[in-house]
Amino acid sequence: MTQAQDIATSPADIADESRQFTLLVNSLNDHALYLLDPEGIVRSWNRGAVKVKGYSAQEAIGSHFSRFYTPEDVEAGVPWRNLRTARARGHVAADGWRVRRDGTRFMASVVIEPIRGGGELLGYAKITRDITESHEAGLRLQEAQQALLQAQKMEAIGMLTLGLAHDFNKLLTVIVNSLDIIVGKNPDPRTARVVETAMRAADRGVLLTRQLLTFGRGQELASERLDINGVVRDSAPLLRRTASERIELRVDLAPAPLVADVDPSQLQAALLNLVANSRDAMPAGGRITVSTALVQVSAPDRPDEPPRWHVRASVEDDGEGIAPELQARVFEPFFTTKDVGRGSGLGLSQVFGFAAQSGGFARLESTPGQGTVVSIHLPACRST
Ligand SMILES: Nc1ncnc2c1ncn2[C@@H]1O[C@H](COP(=O)(O)OP(=O)(O)OP(=O)(O)O)[C@@H](O)[C@H]1O
Ligand SMILES: [Mg+2]
């Protein structure tokens, strides 16, 4: 077979039967089409192969086709296995990673067919197509579908939680009012103590319901337009106390003001929840960094929308991290890995609900053994 330069020069070429095959093979620009001998040595090389693999015909012809495979596949004997399978079954079709001349990898769709003459194996025909783009598009689609599913699940849990929280609020109001009436009647000391215990439990119930309301986005936000650097700066002493002495807490603020419409007490509560989580993930001590930044990003459940400006407040730790299979669950209300009485599983739900209700989102990145970053993104406002 001839090389890429030997392409049709006149209409007569098309009519010339001896030239037709070469013309056909070399006009397939996006398909590497070549012949191997029975040992796997490259014997021909078309124009598409130059484009797909990056080797010229001179470089490719005469070398073993295993050079197009990844070192891992070569180690595992994949090229030779493919030839054996093609010989035994008459056909191999598979997708896999291949390496271009410049060392970059691409996802290839590969077909290998044995060529026989008089019952004897003469070699193999090989067709390779670069399908990286469609492979990546497929992956992106899968990610988008997963993000959407996750968003729908959180939406459903949010609605359920909101309904529950409203009902509990009504019950708790009745309980608290009744206890108030008993206290007003000057009960004997023993009854007073019992009522006080009941009151404390009811107060805890009110707090829990408030957190559930936040997750279900039913909390009334008292939003103001302010610089979140200021909120973080004001919260720093409280965050330091929460972190405890064995942990170094750094505050790293963006140099310019970061203006957003935000409920400062909710933002402070969220930062507190995040710092408490980081502290719990580092029983032997470590470092927590609270930082702010202005970033241009798309919401995770709307990856196709153009990126927008957000102010971001992040809490990063170098603690134990979260296992990948748990990462999608940690924002759910009551999801906790902590012992009974140590965690109610509502910290990240508050972070999630508050960010979403403020028009933004929360994002978690975590590597087991290395650490975790949780970032609250709020739509940025132009500073006034
Ligand atoms: N920074 C972190 N590092 C490691 N694991 C974390 C981190 N933050 C959260 N987690 C995991 O996510 C779970 C849920 O966190 P969340 O804050 O919602 O609840 P909690 O801390 O268990 O309880 P609560 O916050 O209500 O006291 C935690 O139990 C923990 O397993
Ligand atoms: Mg927590």
Short mmCIF file of C-alpha atoms and ligand atoms in Angstrom, two decimals:
data_model
loop_
_atom_site.label_atom_id
_atom_site.label_comp_id
_atom_site.label_asym_id
_atom_site.label_seq_id
_atom_site.Cartn_x
_atom_site.Cartn_y
_atom_site.Cartn_z
CA MET A 1 0.00 0.00 0.00
CA THR A 2 1.24 3.48 -0.71
CA GLN A 3 1.50 6.51 1.48
CA ALA A 4 -0.66 9.51 2.21
CA GLN A 5 0.77 11.66 -0.58
CA ASP A 6 -0.51 9.18 -3.18
CA ILE A 7 -3.98 10.52 -3.27
CA ALA A 8 -6.10 11.05 -6.42
CA THR A 9 -4.75 13.64 -8.80
CA SER A 10 -7.28 13.29 -11.61
CA PRO A 11 -10.82 11.93 -12.16
CA ALA A 12 -9.26 9.06 -14.09
CA ASP A 13 -7.71 7.80 -10.85
CA ILE A 14 -11.18 6.96 -9.50
CA ALA A 15 -11.91 4.82 -12.55
CA ASP A 16 -8.58 3.02 -12.30
CA GLU A 17 -9.35 -0.18 -10.41
CA SER A 18 -5.80 -0.66 -9.26
CA ARG A 19 -5.88 2.80 -7.63
CA GLN A 20 -9.36 2.53 -6.09
CA PHE A 21 -8.32 0.61 -3.03
CA THR A 22 -5.47 2.98 -2.17
CA LEU A 23 -7.75 5.97 -2.69
CA LEU A 24 -10.38 4.49 -0.42
CA VAL A 25 -7.96 3.62 2.37
CA ASN A 26 -6.17 6.95 2.28
CA SER A 27 -9.31 9.05 2.17
CA LEU A 28 -10.40 7.63 5.54
CA ASN A 29 -8.78 10.45 7.41
CA ASP A 30 -10.08 9.69 10.89
CA HIS A 31 -9.50 5.94 10.80
CA ALA A 32 -6.11 4.35 11.26
CA LEU A 33 -6.23 1.46 8.79
CA TYR A 34 -3.22 -0.80 8.54
CA LEU A 35 -2.00 -4.33 8.02
CA LEU A 36 -0.01 -6.45 10.45
CA ASP A 37 1.94 -9.57 9.62
CA PRO A 38 1.17 -12.74 11.67
CA GLU A 39 3.66 -11.61 14.37
CA GLY A 40 2.11 -8.18 14.76
CA ILE A 41 4.67 -6.18 12.76
CA VAL A 42 3.13 -3.17 10.97
CA ARG A 43 3.26 -3.68 7.18
CA SER A 44 1.17 -0.77 5.87
CA TRP A 45 0.07 2.62 7.18
CA ASN A 46 -2.67 4.93 5.85
CA ARG A 47 -3.14 8.69 6.06
CA GLY A 48 -5.65 8.28 8.94
CA ALA A 49 -3.09 6.32 10.93
CA VAL A 50 -0.65 9.22 10.66
CA LYS A 51 -3.36 11.52 11.99
CA VAL A 52 -4.70 9.24 14.74
CA LYS A 53 -1.39 7.87 16.07
CA GLY A 54 1.06 10.61 15.11
CA TYR A 55 3.66 8.27 13.54
CA SER A 56 4.70 8.68 9.91
CA ALA A 57 4.52 5.59 7.70
CA GLN A 58 8.31 5.42 7.76
CA GLU A 59 8.35 5.30 11.57
CA ALA A 60 5.50 2.83 11.90
CA ILE A 61 6.14 0.27 9.19
CA GLY A 62 8.43 -2.48 10.40
CA SER A 63 7.76 -1.92 14.11
CA HIS A 64 5.62 -4.05 16.41
CA PHE A 65 2.07 -2.77 16.90
CA SER A 66 2.35 -3.15 20.69
CA ARG A 67 4.07 0.29 20.72
CA PHE A 68 0.60 1.87 20.35
CA TYR A 69 -0.61 0.28 23.61
CA THR A 70 -0.16 1.66 27.12
CA PRO A 71 2.75 0.24 29.15
CA GLU A 72 0.22 -1.38 31.52
CA ASP A 73 -1.49 -3.18 28.62
CA VAL A 74 1.87 -4.27 27.18
CA GLU A 75 2.84 -5.61 30.60
CA ALA A 76 -0.45 -7.52 30.77
CA GLY A 77 0.11 -8.93 27.26
CA VAL A 78 -3.02 -7.33 25.76
CA PRO A 79 -1.64 -6.79 22.20
CA TRP A 80 -0.68 -10.47 21.81
CA ARG A 81 -3.90 -11.64 23.42
CA ASN A 82 -5.87 -9.52 20.92
CA LEU A 83 -4.10 -11.20 18.00
CA ARG A 84 -4.74 -14.65 19.46
CA THR A 85 -8.43 -13.84 19.95
CA ALA A 86 -8.73 -12.45 16.41
CA ARG A 87 -7.15 -15.62 15.06
CA ALA A 88 -9.34 -17.93 17.14
CA ARG A 89 -12.64 -16.08 16.81
CA GLY A 90 -12.16 -14.38 13.47
CA HIS A 91 -12.76 -10.94 14.93
CA VAL A 92 -11.87 -8.62 17.85
CA ALA A 93 -13.71 -5.37 18.58
CA ALA A 94 -12.89 -3.45 21.73
CA ASP A 95 -12.48 0.04 23.18
CA GLY A 96 -9.35 0.92 25.13
CA TRP A 97 -6.66 3.50 25.82
CA ARG A 98 -3.85 3.85 23.30
CA VAL A 99 -0.77 6.05 23.22
CA ARG A 100 0.07 8.57 20.49
CA ARG A 101 3.62 9.27 19.34
CA ASP A 102 3.80 12.34 21.63
CA GLY A 103 2.92 10.17 24.66
CA THR A 104 -0.66 11.46 25.04
CA ARG A 105 -3.41 8.90 25.46
CA PHE A 106 -6.63 8.59 23.51
CA MET A 107 -9.65 6.32 23.77
CA ALA A 108 -9.63 4.03 20.76
CA SER A 109 -12.28 1.89 19.18
CA VAL A 110 -10.35 -1.02 17.69
CA VAL A 111 -11.24 -3.79 15.25
CA ILE A 112 -8.84 -6.59 14.33
CA GLU A 113 -9.65 -9.11 11.58
CA PRO A 114 -7.39 -11.98 10.54
CA ILE A 115 -6.51 -12.24 6.85
CA ARG A 116 -6.21 -15.76 5.48
CA GLY A 117 -5.14 -17.11 2.12
CA GLY A 118 -5.47 -20.77 1.24
CA GLY A 119 -6.24 -21.59 4.86
CA GLU A 120 -3.03 -19.96 6.05
CA LEU A 121 -2.83 -16.88 8.27
CA LEU A 122 -1.27 -14.05 6.25
CA GLY A 123 -1.67 -11.29 8.78
CA TYR A 124 -4.28 -8.98 10.27
CA ALA A 125 -6.28 -5.95 9.18
CA LYS A 126 -6.54 -3.37 11.93
CA ILE A 127 -8.85 -0.39 12.17
CA THR A 128 -8.46 2.14 14.98
CA ARG A 129 -10.69 5.16 15.50
CA ASP A 130 -10.12 7.95 18.04
CA ILE A 131 -13.32 8.09 20.11
CA THR A 132 -11.94 10.23 22.97
CA GLU A 133 -14.45 13.02 22.34
CA SER A 134 -17.55 10.84 22.41
CA HIS A 135 -16.11 8.86 25.33
CA GLU A 136 -15.62 12.08 27.32
CA ALA A 137 -19.03 13.40 26.28
CA GLY A 138 -20.50 10.13 27.58
CA LEU A 139 -18.68 10.55 30.88
CA ARG A 140 -19.85 14.17 31.18
CA LEU A 141 -23.42 13.09 30.48
CA GLN A 142 -23.15 10.38 33.14
CA GLU A 143 -21.80 12.91 35.65
CA ALA A 144 -24.58 15.37 34.84
CA GLN A 145 -27.18 12.62 35.25
CA GLN A 146 -25.72 11.63 38.60
CA ALA A 147 -25.64 15.25 39.78
CA LEU A 148 -29.25 15.68 38.71
CA LEU A 149 -30.29 12.49 40.49
CA GLN A 150 -28.49 13.63 43.62
CA ALA A 151 -30.19 17.05 43.41
CA GLN A 152 -33.60 15.39 42.99
CA LYS A 153 -32.95 13.13 45.96
CA MET A 154 -31.95 16.07 48.15
CA GLU A 155 -35.02 17.97 46.94
CA ALA A 156 -37.29 15.06 47.94
CA ILE A 157 -35.64 14.67 51.36
CA GLY A 158 -35.89 18.46 51.79
CA MET A 159 -39.66 18.45 51.20
CA LEU A 160 -40.17 15.56 53.59
CA THR A 161 -37.99 17.24 56.21
CA LEU A 162 -39.79 20.55 55.83
CA GLY A 163 -43.18 18.91 56.40
CA LEU A 164 -41.88 17.07 59.47
CA ALA A 165 -40.23 20.18 60.87
CA HIS A 166 -43.45 22.21 60.57
CA ASP A 167 -45.46 19.50 62.34
CA PHE A 168 -42.87 19.18 65.11
CA ASN A 169 -42.82 22.94 65.53
CA LYS A 170 -46.55 22.92 66.20
CA LEU A 171 -46.20 20.08 68.73
CA LEU A 172 -43.27 21.75 70.47
CA THR A 173 -45.16 25.03 70.72
CA VAL A 174 -47.97 23.22 72.54
CA ILE A 175 -45.48 21.47 74.87
CA VAL A 176 -43.50 24.66 75.65
CA ASN A 177 -46.70 26.67 76.26
CA SER A 178 -48.07 23.98 78.60
CA LEU A 179 -44.78 23.81 80.54
CA ASP A 180 -44.84 27.64 80.83
CA ILE A 181 -48.32 27.44 82.35
CA ILE A 182 -47.16 24.84 84.92
CA VAL A 183 -44.14 27.01 85.87
CA GLY A 184 -46.48 30.03 86.21
CA LYS A 185 -48.50 28.11 88.80
CA ASN A 186 -45.52 27.89 91.20
CA PRO A 187 -45.23 24.10 91.39
CA ASP A 188 -43.51 22.31 94.28
CA PRO A 189 -39.68 21.98 93.92
CA ARG A 190 -39.81 18.40 92.66
CA THR A 191 -42.31 19.20 89.91
CA ALA A 192 -40.31 22.34 89.06
CA ARG A 193 -37.20 20.19 88.50
CA VAL A 194 -39.08 17.77 86.26
CA VAL A 195 -40.57 20.67 84.31
CA GLU A 196 -37.13 22.19 83.90
CA THR A 197 -35.78 18.93 82.43
CA ALA A 198 -38.76 18.77 80.09
CA MET A 199 -38.14 22.41 79.10
CA ARG A 200 -34.50 21.68 78.26
CA ALA A 201 -35.52 18.73 76.08
CA ALA A 202 -38.12 20.90 74.37
CA ASP A 203 -35.51 23.62 73.74
CA ARG A 204 -33.22 21.03 72.16
CA GLY A 205 -36.20 19.93 70.06
CA VAL A 206 -36.76 23.52 68.93
CA LEU A 207 -33.09 23.77 67.91
CA LEU A 208 -33.26 20.52 65.96
CA THR A 209 -36.43 21.62 64.18
CA ARG A 210 -34.76 24.88 63.26
CA GLN A 211 -31.85 22.95 61.68
CA LEU A 212 -34.33 20.76 59.82
CA LEU A 213 -36.13 23.86 58.60
CA THR A 214 -32.83 25.21 57.31
CA PHE A 215 -32.16 21.99 55.42
CA GLY A 216 -35.65 22.06 53.92
CA ARG A 217 -35.10 25.70 53.01
CA GLY A 218 -37.99 26.76 55.20
CA GLN A 219 -35.94 28.96 57.50
CA GLU A 220 -36.58 32.69 57.30
CA LEU A 221 -33.27 34.18 56.22
CA ALA A 222 -32.36 37.62 57.52
CA SER A 223 -30.17 38.43 54.54
CA GLU A 224 -28.13 41.60 54.28
CA ARG A 225 -25.76 42.81 51.60
CA LEU A 226 -22.36 42.56 53.24
CA ASP A 227 -18.73 41.62 52.86
CA ILE A 228 -18.29 37.97 53.83
CA ASN A 229 -14.67 38.68 54.74
CA GLY A 230 -16.13 40.71 57.63
CA VAL A 231 -18.34 37.80 58.78
CA VAL A 232 -15.39 35.39 58.70
CA ARG A 233 -13.15 37.90 60.53
CA ASP A 234 -15.78 38.45 63.24
CA SER A 235 -16.32 34.68 63.61
CA ALA A 236 -12.60 33.85 63.86
CA PRO A 237 -12.33 33.90 67.69
CA LEU A 238 -15.35 31.60 68.03
CA LEU A 239 -14.01 29.31 65.28
CA ARG A 240 -10.64 29.13 67.07
CA ARG A 241 -12.30 28.14 70.34
CA THR A 242 -14.31 25.47 68.49
CA ALA A 243 -11.20 24.09 66.81
CA SER A 244 -9.54 23.47 70.18
CA GLU A 245 -5.89 23.95 71.11
CA ARG A 246 -4.41 20.95 69.37
CA ILE A 247 -5.44 22.37 66.01
CA GLU A 248 -3.92 25.33 64.22
CA LEU A 249 -6.66 27.45 62.61
CA ARG A 250 -5.60 29.74 59.80
CA VAL A 251 -7.76 32.44 58.27
CA ASP A 252 -6.87 33.36 54.72
CA LEU A 253 -9.09 36.16 53.37
CA ALA A 254 -9.32 37.44 49.80
CA PRO A 255 -7.72 40.88 49.56
CA ALA A 256 -10.83 42.65 48.16
CA PRO A 257 -14.28 42.78 49.81
CA LEU A 258 -16.54 39.87 48.77
CA VAL A 259 -20.08 41.19 48.70
CA ALA A 260 -23.10 38.88 48.82
CA ASP A 261 -26.66 38.87 50.12
CA VAL A 262 -26.31 36.65 53.14
CA ASP A 263 -27.75 35.98 56.59
CA PRO A 264 -24.62 36.51 58.71
CA SER A 265 -25.78 34.36 61.64
CA GLN A 266 -26.52 31.43 59.28
CA LEU A 267 -23.12 31.85 57.61
CA GLN A 268 -21.47 31.89 61.03
CA ALA A 269 -23.42 28.77 62.06
CA ALA A 270 -22.33 27.05 58.84
CA LEU A 271 -18.67 27.91 59.40
CA LEU A 272 -18.94 26.67 62.98
CA ASN A 273 -20.44 23.37 61.79
CA LEU A 274 -17.63 22.96 59.26
CA VAL A 275 -14.87 23.76 61.72
CA ALA A 276 -16.42 21.34 64.26
CA ASN A 277 -16.46 18.61 61.60
CA SER A 278 -12.82 19.27 60.69
CA ARG A 279 -11.87 19.21 64.38
CA ASP A 280 -13.62 15.85 64.82
CA ALA A 281 -11.78 14.48 61.77
CA MET A 282 -8.39 15.31 63.32
CA PRO A 283 -8.35 13.70 66.77
CA ALA A 284 -4.55 13.91 66.88
CA GLY A 285 -4.48 17.57 65.82
CA GLY A 286 -3.72 19.20 62.50
CA ARG A 287 -4.50 22.33 60.56
CA ILE A 288 -7.76 23.96 59.51
CA THR A 289 -7.75 26.75 56.94
CA VAL A 290 -10.76 29.01 56.59
CA SER A 291 -10.45 30.98 53.37
CA THR A 292 -12.49 33.24 51.13
CA ALA A 293 -12.26 33.92 47.40
CA LEU A 294 -14.13 35.25 44.40
CA VAL A 295 -14.60 32.44 41.87
CA GLN A 296 -16.40 31.88 38.58
CA VAL A 297 -18.15 28.47 38.66
CA SER A 298 -21.27 26.59 37.52
CA ALA A 299 -23.55 25.02 40.11
CA PRO A 300 -22.87 21.25 40.39
CA ASP A 301 -26.43 20.32 39.42
CA ARG A 302 -26.38 22.74 36.45
CA PRO A 303 -23.01 22.03 34.81
CA ASP A 304 -24.23 23.18 31.39
CA GLU A 305 -25.03 26.70 32.54
CA PRO A 306 -22.35 29.33 32.05
CA PRO A 307 -20.14 29.83 35.13
CA ARG A 308 -21.21 32.71 37.37
CA TRP A 309 -19.35 34.81 39.90
CA HIS A 310 -19.64 33.47 43.43
CA VAL A 311 -18.09 34.42 46.72
CA ARG A 312 -16.69 31.33 48.32
CA ALA A 313 -15.99 30.55 51.95
CA SER A 314 -14.10 27.27 52.43
CA VAL A 315 -13.05 25.21 55.39
CA GLU A 316 -10.18 22.87 54.65
CA ASP A 317 -8.59 20.28 56.91
CA ASP A 318 -5.89 17.64 56.65
CA GLY A 319 -7.93 15.10 58.58
CA GLU A 320 -9.08 11.56 57.87
CA GLY A 321 -11.21 12.44 54.83
CA ILE A 322 -14.46 10.80 53.73
CA ALA A 323 -14.76 7.51 51.82
CA PRO A 324 -15.93 8.10 48.22
CA GLU A 325 -19.09 6.01 48.69
CA LEU A 326 -20.16 8.20 51.65
CA GLN A 327 -19.47 11.55 50.01
CA ALA A 328 -22.88 11.75 48.32
CA ARG A 329 -24.65 11.03 51.61
CA VAL A 330 -23.02 13.35 54.13
CA PHE A 331 -25.32 16.30 53.34
CA GLU A 332 -28.42 14.23 54.14
CA PRO A 333 -30.08 15.09 57.43
CA PHE A 334 -29.24 12.64 60.24
CA PHE A 335 -26.41 11.06 58.29
CA THR A 336 -23.59 10.70 60.80
CA THR A 337 -20.70 8.35 61.43
CA LYS A 338 -20.31 9.63 64.98
CA ASP A 339 -21.38 7.85 68.14
CA VAL A 340 -24.82 8.46 69.57
CA GLY A 341 -24.78 11.76 71.43
CA ARG A 342 -21.68 13.02 69.59
CA GLY A 343 -23.28 13.99 66.32
CA SER A 344 -26.85 14.41 65.13
CA GLY A 345 -25.92 14.47 61.44
CA LEU A 346 -27.42 17.91 60.90
CA GLY A 347 -24.28 20.04 60.56
CA LEU A 348 -23.74 19.60 56.82
CA SER A 349 -27.52 19.64 56.22
CA GLN A 350 -27.57 23.17 57.64
CA VAL A 351 -24.64 24.10 55.38
CA PHE A 352 -26.39 22.60 52.35
CA GLY A 353 -29.80 24.16 53.07
CA PHE A 354 -28.44 27.57 53.94
CA ALA A 355 -26.28 27.74 50.79
CA ALA A 356 -29.15 26.58 48.56
CA GLN A 357 -31.68 28.93 50.13
CA SER A 358 -29.24 31.80 49.64
CA GLY A 359 -29.18 31.04 45.88
CA GLY A 360 -25.84 29.27 46.00
CA PHE A 361 -24.56 25.77 46.71
CA ALA A 362 -22.16 23.80 48.87
CA ARG A 363 -19.42 21.60 47.46
CA LEU A 364 -17.41 18.88 49.12
CA GLU A 365 -14.06 17.49 48.03
CA SER A 366 -12.40 14.85 50.12
CA THR A 367 -9.58 12.34 49.82
CA PRO A 368 -9.41 9.60 52.44
CA GLY A 369 -6.23 9.97 54.45
CA GLN A 370 -5.52 13.45 53.09
CA GLY A 371 -8.32 15.77 54.08
CA THR A 372 -11.55 17.51 53.24
CA VAL A 373 -12.62 20.87 51.85
CA VAL A 374 -16.19 22.06 52.09
CA SER A 375 -16.96 25.29 50.25
CA ILE A 376 -20.03 27.48 50.51
CA HIS A 377 -20.69 29.37 47.28
CA LEU A 378 -23.00 32.40 47.35
CA PRO A 379 -23.92 34.51 44.31
CA ALA A 380 -21.60 37.53 44.27
CA CYS A 381 -23.10 41.04 44.24
CA ARG A 382 -21.35 44.05 42.81
CA SER A 383 -19.93 46.02 45.71
CA THR A 384 -21.92 49.21 46.24
N1 LIG B 1 -14.25 17.48 57.56
C1 LIG B 1 -14.68 16.21 57.63
N2 LIG B 1 -13.79 15.18 57.61
C2 LIG B 1 -14.21 13.90 57.68
N3 LIG B 1 -15.51 13.53 57.75
C3 LIG B 1 -16.43 14.50 57.75
C4 LIG B 1 -16.08 15.89 57.69
N4 LIG B 1 -17.22 16.61 57.70
C5 LIG B 1 -18.24 15.73 57.76
N5 LIG B 1 -17.79 14.46 57.80
C6 LIG B 1 -18.59 13.23 57.84
O1 LIG B 1 -19.92 13.58 57.49
C7 LIG B 1 -20.82 13.18 58.52
C8 LIG B 1 -21.97 14.17 58.57
O2 LIG B 1 -21.52 15.44 59.01
P1 LIG B 1 -22.55 16.41 59.71
O3 LIG B 1 -21.83 17.65 60.12
O4 LIG B 1 -23.74 16.57 58.84
O5 LIG B 1 -23.01 15.60 60.98
P2 LIG B 1 -22.19 15.25 62.32
O6 LIG B 1 -20.95 16.09 62.39
O7 LIG B 1 -22.02 13.78 62.33
O8 LIG B 1 -23.21 15.69 63.43
P3 LIG B 1 -23.57 17.21 63.87
O9 LIG B 1 -22.90 18.11 62.91
O10 LIG B 1 -25.03 17.30 63.76
O11 LIG B 1 -23.04 17.32 65.23
C9 LIG B 1 -19.97 13.11 59.76
O12 LIG B 1 -20.52 12.22 60.70
C10 LIG B 1 -18.65 12.62 59.22
O13 LIG B 1 -18.67 11.22 59.01
MG MG B 2 -21.04 18.13 62.09
#
